[in-house]
Tab-separated table of C-alpha atoms and ligand atoms in Angstrom:
chain	number	residue	atom	x	y	z
O	1	MET	CA	-0.519	-1.443	-29.955
O	2	ASP	CA	-2.939	-4.152	-28.866
O	3	VAL	CA	-6.519	-3.677	-27.761
O	4	ILE	CA	-8.798	-5.959	-25.779
O	5	ARG	CA	-12.163	-6.927	-27.193
O	6	VAL	CA	-14.745	-8.183	-24.707
O	7	ARG	CA	-18.026	-9.694	-25.834
O	8	GLY	CA	-20.460	-9.355	-22.990
O	9	ASN	CA	-23.360	-11.244	-21.531
O	10	ARG	CA	-21.599	-14.393	-20.412
O	11	LYS	CA	-21.734	-15.671	-16.855
O	12	LEU	CA	-18.231	-16.368	-15.640
O	13	GLN	CA	-17.766	-19.706	-14.031
O	14	GLY	CA	-14.787	-21.458	-12.484
O	15	THR	CA	-11.709	-20.951	-10.372
O	16	VAL	CA	-8.899	-18.494	-10.862
O	17	LYS	CA	-5.465	-18.662	-9.254
O	18	ILE	CA	-4.435	-15.279	-7.914
O	19	SER	CA	-0.918	-13.997	-8.614
O	20	GLY	CA	1.553	-12.367	-6.257
O	21	ALA	CA	0.726	-8.807	-5.204
O	22	LYS	CA	2.168	-6.073	-7.403
O	23	ASN	CA	2.025	-3.524	-4.593
O	24	ALA	CA	3.896	-5.854	-2.253
O	25	ALA	CA	6.459	-6.792	-4.894
O	26	LEU	CA	7.532	-3.234	-5.764
O	27	PRO	CA	8.708	-2.026	-2.311
O	28	ILE	CA	10.080	-5.505	-1.585
O	29	PHE	CA	12.235	-5.288	-4.716
O	30	ALA	CA	13.546	-1.988	-3.327
O	31	ALA	CA	14.192	-3.595	0.082
O	32	THR	CA	16.726	-5.969	-1.478
O	33	LEU	CA	19.016	-2.925	-1.780
O	34	LEU	CA	19.319	-2.847	2.014
O	35	THR	CA	21.900	-5.634	1.949
O	36	ASP	CA	24.926	-6.617	-0.116
O	37	GLU	CA	23.882	-10.273	0.194
O	38	PRO	CA	21.627	-12.057	-2.311
O	39	CYS	CA	17.862	-11.990	-1.788
O	40	VAL	CA	15.535	-14.419	-3.529
O	41	LEU	CA	11.947	-13.296	-4.114
O	42	GLU	CA	9.210	-15.747	-5.054
O	43	ASN	CA	5.666	-15.383	-6.360
O	44	ILE	CA	6.567	-12.190	-8.207
O	45	PRO	CA	3.866	-11.561	-10.819
O	46	ASP	CA	4.909	-11.316	-14.454
O	47	LEU	CA	3.925	-7.674	-14.933
O	48	SER	CA	5.509	-4.768	-16.718
O	49	ASP	CA	5.791	-2.906	-13.373
O	50	ALA	CA	7.767	-5.780	-11.824
O	51	ARG	CA	10.093	-6.034	-14.843
O	52	PHE	CA	10.519	-2.295	-14.744
O	53	MET	CA	11.439	-2.373	-11.056
O	54	ALA	CA	14.027	-5.050	-11.872
O	55	ASP	CA	15.479	-2.686	-14.507
O	56	ILE	CA	15.647	0.132	-11.973
O	57	LEU	CA	17.571	-2.074	-9.526
O	58	ARG	CA	20.010	-2.971	-12.309
O	59	HIS	CA	20.414	0.704	-13.043
O	60	MET	CA	21.135	1.325	-9.349
O	61	GLY	CA	24.017	-1.170	-9.587
O	62	ALA	CA	22.444	-4.459	-8.446
O	63	SER	CA	22.781	-7.774	-10.218
O	64	VAL	CA	19.255	-8.940	-11.004
O	65	GLU	CA	18.184	-12.180	-12.610
O	66	SER	CA	15.113	-14.334	-12.867
O	67	PRO	CA	16.244	-17.997	-12.744
O	68	GLU	CA	12.670	-19.196	-13.290
O	69	PRO	CA	9.264	-17.577	-13.834
O	70	GLY	CA	8.069	-15.818	-10.687
O	71	THR	CA	11.458	-15.983	-8.944
O	72	TRP	CA	13.998	-13.153	-8.868
O	73	ARG	CA	17.486	-13.159	-7.362
O	74	ILE	CA	18.907	-9.746	-6.516
O	75	GLU	CA	22.360	-8.999	-5.184
O	76	ALA	CA	23.232	-5.374	-4.568
O	77	LYS	CA	26.935	-5.440	-3.771
O	78	ASN	CA	27.403	-1.976	-5.198
O	79	LEU	CA	24.874	0.815	-5.266
O	80	HIS	CA	24.580	4.275	-6.787
O	81	THR	CA	22.876	7.052	-4.887
O	82	ARG	CA	20.987	8.560	-7.840
O	83	ALA	CA	17.640	7.435	-9.274
O	84	PRO	CA	17.121	9.578	-12.382
O	85	TYR	CA	13.945	11.187	-13.693
O	86	GLU	CA	13.836	8.961	-16.806
O	87	LEU	CA	13.263	5.968	-14.515
O	88	VAL	CA	11.223	7.454	-11.687
O	89	ARG	CA	8.729	9.239	-13.967
O	90	LYS	CA	7.759	5.915	-15.555
O	91	MET	CA	6.722	4.302	-12.310
O	92	ARG	CA	5.734	6.234	-9.249
O	93	ALA	CA	6.531	3.326	-6.958
O	94	SER	CA	10.231	3.863	-7.666
O	95	VAL	CA	10.014	6.567	-4.980
O	96	CYS	CA	10.455	3.703	-2.512
O	97	LEU	CA	14.151	3.611	-3.427
O	98	LEU	CA	14.518	6.531	-1.010
O	99	GLY	CA	14.300	4.404	2.146
O	100	PRO	CA	16.936	1.812	1.189
O	101	LEU	CA	19.370	4.426	-0.174
O	102	VAL	CA	19.095	6.540	2.968
O	103	ALA	CA	19.530	3.436	5.132
O	104	ARG	CA	22.474	1.892	3.375
O	105	LEU	CA	24.377	4.725	1.698
O	106	LYS	CA	23.243	7.562	4.007
O	107	ARG	CA	22.677	9.552	0.840
O	108	ALA	CA	20.059	9.638	-1.905
O	109	GLU	CA	19.243	11.683	-4.966
O	110	VAL	CA	15.884	10.610	-6.273
O	111	SER	CA	13.832	12.412	-8.879
O	112	LEU	CA	10.435	13.581	-7.643
O	113	PRO	CA	7.814	11.335	-9.211
O	114	GLY	CA	5.317	14.026	-10.239
O	115	GLY	CA	1.546	13.596	-10.307
O	116	CYS	CA	-0.547	10.940	-11.937
O	117	VAL	CA	-3.870	10.865	-13.713
O	118	PHE	CA	-5.869	10.717	-10.520
O	119	GLY	CA	-4.298	13.566	-8.621
O	120	PRO	CA	-1.169	15.309	-7.410
O	121	ARG	CA	0.236	12.390	-5.322
O	122	PRO	CA	2.699	14.331	-3.165
O	123	ILE	CA	5.528	12.748	-1.132
O	124	ASP	CA	5.551	15.328	1.668
O	125	LEU	CA	4.829	12.670	4.294
O	126	HIS	CA	7.761	10.534	3.112
O	127	LEU	CA	10.024	13.558	3.437
O	128	LYS	CA	8.543	14.676	6.751
O	129	GLY	CA	9.295	11.225	8.166
O	130	LEU	CA	12.881	11.248	6.917
O	131	ALA	CA	13.385	14.791	8.221
O	132	ARG	CA	12.195	13.615	11.671
O	133	LEU	CA	14.969	11.008	11.564
O	134	GLY	CA	17.417	13.889	11.203
O	135	CYS	CA	17.971	13.656	7.450
O	136	ASP	CA	19.027	16.838	5.752
O	137	ILE	CA	16.682	17.256	2.766
O	138	SER	CA	16.857	19.670	-0.136
O	139	MET	CA	15.239	19.985	-3.560
O	140	GLU	CA	17.095	20.832	-6.706
O	141	ALA	CA	16.099	20.615	-10.340
O	142	GLY	CA	13.289	18.172	-9.688
O	143	TYR	CA	15.397	15.951	-7.442
O	144	VAL	CA	15.182	15.373	-3.732
O	145	HIS	CA	18.664	15.254	-2.190
O	146	ILE	CA	18.995	13.553	1.165
O	147	ASP	CA	21.961	13.513	3.460
O	148	ALA	CA	21.376	10.993	6.253
O	149	LYS	CA	24.798	10.913	7.918
O	150	ASN	CA	23.353	12.365	11.137
O	151	ALA	CA	20.140	10.334	11.074
O	152	LYS	CA	18.991	8.676	14.269
O	153	GLY	CA	15.827	7.023	15.575
O	154	ALA	CA	12.872	9.307	16.326
O	155	HIS	CA	9.138	9.456	16.912
O	156	VAL	CA	7.309	10.043	13.614
O	157	PHE	CA	3.612	10.657	13.007
O	158	LEU	CA	2.764	9.667	9.413
O	159	GLY	CA	-0.936	10.520	9.200
O	160	GLY	CA	-2.077	12.915	6.486
O	161	ARG	CA	-5.414	14.326	5.392
O	162	HIS	CA	-6.191	11.149	3.419
O	163	GLY	CA	-4.986	8.751	6.093
O	164	SER	CA	-1.504	7.312	6.260
O	165	THR	CA	0.755	6.644	3.311
O	166	VAL	CA	1.546	3.150	2.073
O	167	LEU	CA	4.832	3.788	0.265
O	168	GLY	CA	5.722	6.506	2.784
O	169	THR	CA	5.452	3.938	5.589
O	170	ALA	CA	7.514	1.519	3.478
O	171	ASN	CA	10.201	4.164	2.970
O	172	LEU	CA	10.422	5.123	6.611
O	173	LEU	CA	10.388	1.531	7.764
O	174	MET	CA	13.258	0.658	5.433
O	175	ALA	CA	15.216	3.778	6.375
O	176	ALA	CA	14.802	3.079	10.106
O	177	THR	CA	16.075	-0.514	9.921
O	178	LEU	CA	19.693	0.655	9.529
O	179	THR	CA	19.390	3.971	11.391
O	180	PRO	CA	20.891	3.960	14.892
O	181	GLY	CA	18.418	4.156	17.793
O	182	THR	CA	14.696	3.500	18.115
O	183	THR	CA	12.174	4.750	15.599
O	184	HIS	CA	8.493	4.785	16.434
O	185	ILE	CA	6.173	5.257	13.448
O	186	GLU	CA	2.729	6.308	14.561
O	187	SER	CA	-0.218	6.254	12.144
O	188	ALA	CA	1.698	3.810	9.965
O	189	ALA	CA	-0.201	2.332	7.012
O	190	CYS	CA	-1.618	-1.116	7.895
O	191	GLU	CA	-2.066	-2.375	4.336
O	192	PRO	CA	-1.113	-6.054	3.974
O	193	GLU	CA	1.621	-5.033	1.526
O	194	VAL	CA	3.338	-3.021	4.297
O	195	THR	CA	3.070	-6.023	6.618
O	196	ASP	CA	4.607	-8.240	3.941
O	197	LEU	CA	7.511	-5.828	3.593
O	198	ALA	CA	8.006	-5.693	7.371
O	199	GLU	CA	8.048	-9.490	7.543
O	200	MET	CA	10.696	-9.655	4.848
O	201	LEU	CA	12.774	-7.025	6.697
O	202	VAL	CA	12.610	-9.151	9.861
O	203	LYS	CA	13.919	-12.128	7.835
O	204	MET	CA	16.780	-9.850	6.769
O	205	GLY	CA	17.636	-9.195	10.424
O	206	ALA	CA	15.648	-6.027	11.139
O	207	HIS	CA	14.214	-5.506	14.627
O	208	ILE	CA	10.594	-4.463	14.140
O	209	SER	CA	7.618	-4.832	16.437
O	210	GLY	CA	3.976	-3.839	16.048
O	211	ILE	CA	3.856	-5.312	12.533
O	212	GLY	CA	0.355	-5.018	11.041
O	213	SER	CA	-0.612	-2.234	13.450
O	214	PRO	CA	-0.511	1.567	13.020
O	215	SER	CA	2.279	1.737	15.591
O	216	LEU	CA	5.611	0.346	14.419
O	217	HIS	CA	8.763	0.211	16.571
O	218	ILE	CA	12.101	-0.250	14.857
O	219	GLU	CA	15.437	-0.741	16.618
O	220	GLY	CA	18.143	0.145	14.146
O	221	VAL	CA	20.737	-2.578	13.446
O	222	ASP	CA	24.206	-2.362	11.888
O	223	LYS	CA	23.648	-4.766	9.036
O	224	LEU	CA	20.931	-6.642	7.163
O	225	TYR	CA	21.352	-10.004	5.436
O	226	GLY	CA	20.092	-11.835	2.373
O	227	CYS	CA	16.835	-13.816	2.599
O	228	HIS	CA	14.208	-15.829	0.744
O	229	HIS	CA	10.770	-14.284	0.672
O	230	ARG	CA	7.479	-15.298	-0.945
O	231	ILE	CA	5.218	-12.361	-1.777
O	232	ILE	CA	1.593	-12.372	-0.582
O	233	ALA	CA	-1.289	-12.861	-3.006
O	234	ASP	CA	-2.745	-9.845	-4.757
O	235	ARG	CA	-5.916	-8.914	-2.847
O	236	ILE	CA	-6.858	-6.355	-5.497
O	237	GLU	CA	-6.584	-8.892	-8.308
O	238	ALA	CA	-8.656	-11.324	-6.213
O	239	GLY	CA	-11.259	-8.644	-5.534
O	240	THR	CA	-11.416	-7.794	-9.225
O	241	TYR	CA	-12.254	-11.404	-10.175
O	242	LEU	CA	-14.876	-11.600	-7.422
O	243	ILE	CA	-16.500	-8.443	-8.758
O	244	ALA	CA	-16.312	-9.969	-12.263
O	245	GLY	CA	-18.278	-12.938	-10.899
O	246	ALA	CA	-20.822	-10.543	-9.410
O	247	ILE	CA	-21.250	-8.356	-12.499
O	248	THR	CA	-21.870	-11.353	-14.772
O	249	GLY	CA	-24.160	-13.153	-12.290
O	250	GLY	CA	-21.611	-15.969	-12.393
O	251	ASP	CA	-19.970	-18.403	-10.016
O	252	VAL	CA	-16.305	-17.563	-9.461
O	253	THR	CA	-13.790	-18.854	-6.927
O	254	VAL	CA	-10.486	-17.092	-6.260
O	255	ASN	CA	-7.722	-19.337	-4.982
O	256	ASP	CA	-4.415	-18.959	-3.148
O	257	ILE	CA	-5.423	-15.826	-1.288
O	258	GLU	CA	-5.532	-14.484	2.259
O	259	ILE	CA	-9.247	-14.203	3.042
O	260	ARG	CA	-8.637	-11.697	5.851
O	261	HIS	CA	-7.185	-9.222	3.333
O	262	LEU	CA	-10.575	-8.941	1.629
O	263	GLY	CA	-12.857	-8.266	4.617
O	264	ALA	CA	-14.194	-4.883	3.471
O	265	LEU	CA	-15.004	-6.138	-0.025
O	266	ILE	CA	-16.716	-9.286	1.265
O	267	ASP	CA	-18.809	-7.149	3.592
O	268	LYS	CA	-19.986	-4.893	0.752
O	269	LEU	CA	-20.693	-7.763	-1.654
O	270	GLU	CA	-22.767	-9.488	1.044
O	271	GLU	CA	-24.610	-6.241	1.744
O	272	MET	CA	-25.493	-6.133	-1.967
O	273	GLY	CA	-27.042	-9.581	-1.648
O	274	LEU	CA	-24.298	-11.764	-3.093
O	275	CYS	CA	-23.460	-15.107	-1.560
O	276	ILE	CA	-19.847	-15.373	-0.407
O	277	THR	CA	-18.428	-18.640	0.867
O	278	THR	CA	-14.937	-19.867	1.687
O	279	PRO	CA	-14.595	-23.383	0.235
O	280	THR	CA	-11.028	-23.640	1.647
O	281	PRO	CA	-9.003	-21.523	4.087
O	282	ARG	CA	-7.364	-19.880	1.074
O	283	SER	CA	-10.261	-19.380	-1.331
O	284	ILE	CA	-13.418	-17.315	-1.712
O	285	ARG	CA	-16.393	-18.181	-3.909
O	286	ILE	CA	-19.017	-15.725	-5.091
O	287	THR	CA	-22.428	-16.749	-6.389
O	288	PRO	CA	-25.692	-14.903	-6.979
O	289	ASP	CA	-28.297	-15.082	-4.237
O	290	GLY	CA	-31.336	-13.214	-5.522
O	291	PRO	CA	-31.787	-9.563	-6.420
O	292	LEU	CA	-28.868	-7.208	-5.910
O	293	LYS	CA	-29.248	-4.074	-3.773
O	294	ALA	CA	-27.752	-0.628	-4.229
O	295	ILE	CA	-25.245	0.343	-1.530
O	296	ASP	CA	-23.101	3.211	-0.264
O	297	LEU	CA	-19.393	2.703	0.130
O	298	THR	CA	-16.448	4.849	1.134
O	299	THR	CA	-12.838	4.071	0.337
O	300	LEU	CA	-10.544	4.216	3.344
O	301	PRO	CA	-7.090	3.033	4.385
O	302	HIS	CA	-6.879	-0.689	5.240
O	303	PRO	CA	-8.850	-2.394	6.740
O	304	GLY	CA	-11.392	-0.061	5.103
O	305	PHE	CA	-12.581	-0.470	1.530
O	306	PRO	CA	-9.557	-0.180	-0.819
O	307	THR	CA	-9.414	2.637	-3.344
O	308	ASP	CA	-7.879	0.153	-5.777
O	309	LEU	CA	-11.258	-1.645	-6.002
O	310	GLN	CA	-13.353	1.513	-6.297
O	311	ALA	CA	-13.491	1.668	-10.110
O	312	GLN	CA	-14.475	-2.009	-10.329
O	313	MET	CA	-17.317	-1.443	-7.825
O	314	CYS	CA	-18.420	1.556	-9.856
O	315	ALA	CA	-18.816	-0.731	-12.889
O	316	LEU	CA	-20.738	-3.293	-10.831
O	317	LEU	CA	-23.062	-0.773	-9.170
O	318	SER	CA	-23.862	0.732	-12.594
O	319	LEU	CA	-25.931	-2.408	-13.174
O	320	VAL	CA	-27.593	-2.671	-9.772
O	321	PRO	CA	-31.111	-1.192	-9.514
O	322	GLY	CA	-31.416	1.821	-7.220
O	323	LEU	CA	-29.098	4.599	-6.133
O	324	SER	CA	-25.573	3.780	-4.959
O	325	ILE	CA	-23.011	6.265	-3.691
O	326	ILE	CA	-19.282	5.720	-3.763
O	327	THR	CA	-17.176	8.222	-1.832
O	328	GLU	CA	-13.462	8.273	-2.562
O	329	ARG	CA	-11.504	9.349	0.530
O	330	ILE	CA	-8.010	8.340	-0.626
O	331	TYR	CA	-7.860	9.978	-4.066
O	332	PRO	CA	-10.906	12.305	-4.231
O	333	SER	CA	-10.658	12.708	-8.018
O	334	ARG	CA	-9.978	9.079	-8.964
O	335	PHE	CA	-12.986	8.826	-11.285
O	336	MET	CA	-11.447	8.696	-14.774
O	337	HIS	CA	-13.374	5.504	-15.467
O	338	VAL	CA	-16.673	7.362	-15.094
O	339	PRO	CA	-16.819	9.141	-18.494
O	340	GLU	CA	-15.938	5.864	-20.216
O	341	LEU	CA	-18.584	3.939	-18.257
O	342	GLN	CA	-21.047	6.688	-19.211
O	343	ARG	CA	-20.230	5.968	-22.866
O	344	MET	CA	-21.393	2.425	-22.199
O	345	GLY	CA	-24.699	3.657	-20.780
O	346	ALA	CA	-23.898	3.984	-17.076
O	347	ASN	CA	-25.740	6.726	-15.198
O	348	ILE	CA	-23.150	8.224	-12.862
O	349	ALA	CA	-22.905	11.783	-11.576
O	350	ILE	CA	-19.774	13.042	-9.844
O	351	GLU	CA	-20.364	15.339	-6.879
O	352	GLY	CA	-17.057	16.311	-5.265
O	353	PRO	CA	-15.410	13.091	-4.039
O	354	SER	CA	-18.573	11.025	-4.618
O	355	ALA	CA	-19.979	9.101	-7.550
O	356	ILE	CA	-23.762	8.900	-7.486
O	357	ILE	CA	-24.771	5.874	-9.475
O	358	THR	CA	-28.263	5.142	-10.731
O	359	GLY	CA	-28.280	1.476	-11.653
O	360	GLN	CA	-29.250	0.698	-15.242
O	361	LYS	CA	-30.851	-2.437	-16.683
O	362	ARG	CA	-28.052	-2.862	-19.179
O	363	LEU	CA	-24.816	-1.406	-20.498
O	364	SER	CA	-23.866	-1.476	-24.146
O	365	GLY	CA	-20.437	-2.302	-25.504
O	366	ALA	CA	-18.411	0.594	-26.910
O	367	PRO	CA	-14.862	1.524	-27.822
O	368	VAL	CA	-13.374	2.921	-24.607
O	369	MET	CA	-10.063	4.329	-23.478
O	370	ALA	CA	-8.158	3.090	-20.444
O	371	SER	CA	-6.613	5.847	-18.337
O	372	ASP	CA	-4.969	3.951	-15.468
O	373	LEU	CA	-4.721	0.450	-14.159
O	374	ARG	CA	-7.906	0.130	-12.121
O	375	ALA	CA	-9.977	2.305	-14.477
O	376	SER	CA	-8.967	-0.051	-17.312
O	377	VAL	CA	-10.035	-3.160	-15.504
O	378	ALA	CA	-13.347	-1.528	-14.577
O	379	LEU	CA	-14.006	-1.125	-18.311
O	380	ILE	CA	-13.217	-4.803	-18.883
O	381	LEU	CA	-15.703	-5.710	-16.124
O	382	ALA	CA	-18.365	-3.456	-17.630
O	383	GLY	CA	-17.655	-5.036	-21.014
O	384	LEU	CA	-18.153	-8.531	-19.580
O	385	ALA	CA	-21.713	-7.600	-18.608
O	386	ALA	CA	-22.573	-5.291	-21.519
O	387	GLU	CA	-24.468	-6.084	-24.669
O	388	GLY	CA	-22.203	-6.181	-27.691
O	389	ASP	CA	-18.499	-5.626	-28.080
O	390	THR	CA	-16.359	-3.431	-25.856
O	391	TRP	CA	-12.963	-2.468	-27.234
O	392	VAL	CA	-10.553	-1.328	-24.530
O	393	GLN	CA	-7.666	0.739	-25.851
O	394	ARG	CA	-4.346	1.667	-24.133
O	395	ILE	CA	-4.182	-1.700	-22.443
O	396	TYR	CA	-0.569	-1.211	-21.396
O	397	HIS	CA	-2.164	0.044	-18.174
O	398	LEU	CA	-3.583	-3.441	-17.606
O	399	ASP	CA	-0.232	-5.088	-18.291
O	400	ARG	CA	1.174	-3.098	-15.372
O	401	GLY	CA	-1.002	-4.808	-12.821
O	402	TYR	CA	-2.949	-7.864	-14.044
O	403	GLU	CA	-0.963	-10.969	-14.892
O	404	LYS	CA	-2.389	-12.895	-17.870
O	405	LEU	CA	-5.674	-11.029	-17.570
O	406	ASP	CA	-7.146	-12.150	-20.902
O	407	GLN	CA	-6.137	-15.790	-20.308
O	408	LYS	CA	-7.558	-15.827	-16.786
O	409	PHE	CA	-10.869	-14.322	-17.904
O	410	ALA	CA	-11.038	-16.677	-20.903
O	411	ALA	CA	-10.520	-19.651	-18.574
O	412	LEU	CA	-13.582	-18.449	-16.632
O	413	GLY	CA	-15.611	-18.519	-19.843
O	414	ALA	CA	-15.339	-14.879	-20.912
O	415	ASP	CA	-15.290	-14.087	-24.612
O	416	ILE	CA	-12.204	-11.892	-24.502
O	417	ALA	CA	-9.398	-11.434	-26.983
O	418	ARG	CA	-6.226	-9.398	-27.156
O	419	LEU	CA	-5.990	-8.144	-30.721
O	420	PRO	CA	-3.937	-5.717	-32.766
O	421	ALA	CA	-5.514	-2.252	-32.870
O	422	SER	CA	-6.097	-2.763	-36.599
O	423	ALA	CA	-8.777	-5.349	-35.679
O	424	MET	CA	-11.029	-2.620	-34.264
O	425	PRO	CA	-13.962	-1.966	-36.569
O	426	VAL	CA	-13.910	1.453	-38.170
O	427	GLU	CA	-17.172	3.314	-37.696
O	428	GLY	CA	-19.486	2.779	-40.644
O	429	GLU	CA	-17.866	-0.526	-41.638
O	430	GLU	CA	-19.412	-3.920	-40.926
O	431	PRO	CA	-17.556	-5.932	-38.271
O	432	GLU	CA	-16.050	-9.144	-39.576
O	433	GLY	CA	-17.668	-12.554	-39.022
O	434	PRO	CA	-21.215	-13.743	-38.412
O	435	LEU	CA	-23.352	-11.699	-36.068
O	436	GLU	CA	-26.240	-14.031	-35.407
O	437	ALA	CA	-24.708	-16.662	-33.106
O	438	THR	CA	-22.441	-14.476	-31.014
O	439	PRO	CA	-23.076	-14.035	-27.286
O	440	ARG	CA	-23.383	-10.285	-27.785
O	441	ASN	CA	-26.851	-10.860	-29.260
O	442	LEU	CA	-28.115	-12.623	-26.139
O	443	PRO	CA	-30.457	-10.679	-23.845
O	444	ALA	CA	-28.854	-8.729	-20.985
O	445	ILE	CA	-28.567	-10.508	-17.651
O	446	ASP	CA	-31.210	-9.284	-15.260
O	447	HIS	CA	-29.580	-9.535	-11.849
O	448	ASN	CA	-32.996	-9.417	-10.242
O	449	LEU	CA	-33.641	-12.814	-11.739
O	450	ALA	CA	-30.262	-14.310	-10.870
O	451	THR	CA	-30.602	-17.185	-8.404
O	452	VAL	CA	-28.388	-19.736	-6.733
O	453	ALA	CA	-29.425	-22.092	-9.538
O	454	SER	CA	-26.598	-20.593	-11.559
O	455	ASN	CA	-24.092	-21.896	-9.023
O	456	ASN	CA	-23.203	-24.941	-11.045
F	501	LIG	N1	-0.312	11.386	0.385
F	501	LIG	C1	0.088	12.629	0.817
F	501	LIG	N2	1.418	12.820	1.074
F	501	LIG	C2	2.317	11.830	0.910
F	501	LIG	C3	1.897	10.557	0.480
F	501	LIG	C4	0.557	10.374	0.207
F	501	LIG	O1	-0.708	13.540	0.972
F	501	LIG	O2	3.498	12.063	1.157
F	501	LIG	C5	-1.730	11.160	0.106
F	501	LIG	C6	-1.974	10.731	-1.319
F	501	LIG	O3	-2.066	11.818	-2.201
F	501	LIG	C7	-3.252	9.949	-1.172
F	501	LIG	C8	-3.107	9.262	0.165
F	501	LIG	O4	-2.155	10.058	0.894
F	501	LIG	O5	-4.330	10.836	-1.108
F	501	LIG	C9	-2.625	7.840	0.131
F	501	LIG	O6	-1.475	7.732	-0.690
F	501	LIG	P1	-0.368	6.617	-0.454
F	501	LIG	O7	0.936	7.259	-0.208
F	501	LIG	O8	-0.853	5.631	0.564
F	501	LIG	O9	-0.311	5.904	-1.891
F	501	LIG	P2	0.963	5.220	-2.498
F	501	LIG	O10	1.720	4.586	-1.424
F	501	LIG	O11	1.642	6.143	-3.393
F	501	LIG	C10	-0.083	2.843	-2.849
F	501	LIG	C11	-0.405	1.951	-4.017
F	501	LIG	C12	-1.596	2.500	-4.787
F	501	LIG	C13	-2.771	2.615	-3.828
F	501	LIG	C14	-2.395	3.481	-2.625
F	501	LIG	C15	-3.491	3.573	-1.567
F	501	LIG	C16	1.726	1.007	-4.604
F	501	LIG	C17	2.809	0.868	-5.594
F	501	LIG	N3	0.754	1.859	-4.888
F	501	LIG	O12	0.271	4.111	-3.410
F	501	LIG	O13	-1.892	1.548	-5.786
F	501	LIG	O14	-3.870	3.175	-4.490
F	501	LIG	O15	-1.220	2.939	-1.994
F	501	LIG	O16	-3.812	2.326	-1.100
F	501	LIG	O17	1.741	0.335	-3.584
F	501	LIG	C18	-2.750	0.762	-7.837
F	501	LIG	O18	-2.267	-0.349	-7.552
F	501	LIG	O19	-3.549	0.937	-8.792
F	501	LIG	C19	-2.389	1.922	-7.019
F	501	LIG	C20	-2.551	3.165	-7.408
């Protein structure tokens, strides 16, 4: 298995093109099952999660091909009702097969996805919504069985104790498109990925109003049709590269994005003292603008600060003088990156759902273990700013959600390499190659001294 080696202390500089959004692509793949006509999806990122979703659709009976990179053509003339455990356990997002199966076949047997490393991740709200539509739901041997032959439009409140549910909203939205009558989803998730799905469903012939708001109205139709759809840019990938610019005191521009999807992050980066500009209507540039300040932030449903950028901010704030507090309101125990950041010298204490971060002058590179997608990328970011080499293991997590991560960072000037695990130095042995001229021996960046002079 490969590892990623990052040699820190380099300011990133340049422009990075952002890929299509993983979290938009996955439910949109599932939505293609709502019709027996072909759907063509564009701007699909080349990620293991996207390829895996394509495999699931094949398993469900669809014909799935990728005529060129980034484009997928899916035609689901025939469909099975059962999504087995072996598939669903590998990718939690496969739970969003429920909506299309209920809508089109009026029957579904989908394995329960189980928990994940950052918490229990229940699907009670998905099921509550489907039950409100009149679906008959039962559990058996780890599977949820749904009979939707009597389903009809209804009023559904989807709020839970952590806000709404993104994939739950996607499921209910998809189910309601082909369910007779009017469905009103209140407290629907407003994440841009849900909006993207709703816009694709409208292209397929669905009658939906209130798109982008927490109040969605769906008039059920008899049939949906094939369509072409281009997936939105990945706001979390974009945010990650902006934070990489910030943590290295560099000058980074992210391109091909929707600026309005990143409002909460921009606000927090500006509050920290970073300079954010928008060179074009579809790009954001980050540059240093004097000393950085500690901040408090709380993750919330969109348009609040996204949980999927929390770990990256944790890495950044570890190097900002003063006391910062991050409170995680979506997944209160999503802090697996913290022990690994501590191994690199970060001073972070976890108190309930909050991380209390005392900014350090420097981090030092270390061998670290990735535990999930965003935790892994936080370790890469920390490694970019640390002294010495950081070796990130279990990088298959990164391959799930960051297209060409090492190439994109290298193009920004990072010293990053994907290597076989055998390249990792064994403790007590000298690392290979000369030590004296490598960037890891340069002094740590002092963000207090960073100025706009580093813009060029
Ligand atoms: N929740 C419930 N009951 C439910 C559903 C959710 O209590 O039936 C709770 C969850 O436990 C959590 C909160 O509600 O506390 C929000 O969960 P949500 O259902 O919105 O999450 P999701 O739809 O399963 C998607 C993304 C996640 C992202 C969350 C929150 C995809 C494939 N996944 O998950 O992305 O963190 O929304 O924005 O879209 C990632 O990309 O790294 C990732 C984990």
